Amino acid sequence: MTVQQLLQVKSLGMHKVVVPRPELAVTGAHTSEIHEPARWFEPGNMMLTTGLRLAPADERAQIAQELASALRKARVAALCFGLGVYFEQVPVELVEACSAAEINLLTIARDVPFSHVEKHVNALGPVTEDYGIKRAMWLTNDLLDSIATDQPIASLIQRVASSCRGAAMLYEDTGKLIESSGDGPVHLVLTAISEHGMQYERISIGRWRVMYRSLVMRGRGYHLAIASRNEAVLEEVGDLLLDTTQKMLGAIKGLQHLDTSRRRHESAQLLTSLQDGIEVSRELRYWELIKPFGFEPYQPVRSVTAVVCHEGNLGPRRVDNIITSAQRGGVALLFAENGSSQDIQAGFNALLPDSPRALEWLESQRENLAIGLGEASGSLSRLPELLRGAELAAKVALRETVHLVGTEGVIMKRTNWILPHGCWHGSIVHWTANNWCALSLHFEMNRNWRRH
């Protein structure tokens, strides 16, 4: 059936606006409001739209030209414009663009649903299934490109928001927003998800239509939501977007876990080698090796020894939180966990830059830990010596916490002593009624301290 023949079917309610090529055969009809719709159509298909993408008046002319050019390149048979949703008349910019590109432009009567046109046209040939398969492949390939970016999750959520012509959000089940894109009601969506739970997966918030999924990845719960002001968009690609995005997030999380495991193994190996001792001649080589972890060559660093204040290990979640918080805070870190044994208490060893940011971060991680911080030095060959100082400071901090059990309020003590290498050290012990911990720090000799 040609475009001219479709115009003669009164039940379709079609009227011509610009028809420079009425002889073109129509092989299928599909509604689309998504970004770059032309690449989703086969030659001879007819595109149905309400004009959502033309809503921004200041960009309408450019968008109309790009759409008409893309439809011409895709050899789309006609563009059918539904009136009464966003526009009472076909925008002049679209008429001019279709005329220049020789694209057949038709209107559909207000009382004729798009589904009626689609069923009539698609009944002419078996194209619906092929279109659905190809649409899924195109969408999947578009989302797959996000994996190759520096921030894959952020890129994925941005592409999802663009595909649904609205907004996309990813939350932890704790309520923390991980990523969002678009101008959707981020906080209202989370509130609605919390209220409805898994009982519903489609909700309405004002003019927004929302679809969401609750999922679990690597033992943690998440909520993935997409929102659009046009319900037809969600009906068209909502389920496909959520299914595909869920699989992409799983793949990204898996790749990130592998990369994280590799980096932790390299970090522990480098730290062990440095603490075992290296020759001065090999310092440059090791500065280059730890540079990817955020360290600047020959800038002062500090050795850290931390001991758990109670029996047991740190636990995987605590280790994850320590390393992740350092990355988020922009703190360079070499980290190696210590398991508990007869000679060694559970805890960790680490290497930090000698900077206020690093010390502030270490302070935030002190819960239930006695932490010894070694002397600052820009020489990696001195790390065995600095490690001994950090270990001694941690032992003193751990000893101090033993005497604090049962005490209420906050206690701060300063105890100074000289180590064999002649550096002054101080131990600051913090304790509260809710938790107790210790932080031992190296200090230069201060006039406010007294020697013991």
XYZ file of C-alpha atoms in Angstrom, residues 129 299 366 423:
4
model
C 8.376 -8.792 15.173
C 56.283 13.871 48.248
C 39.015 5.517 63.342
C 61.412 11.386 66.759
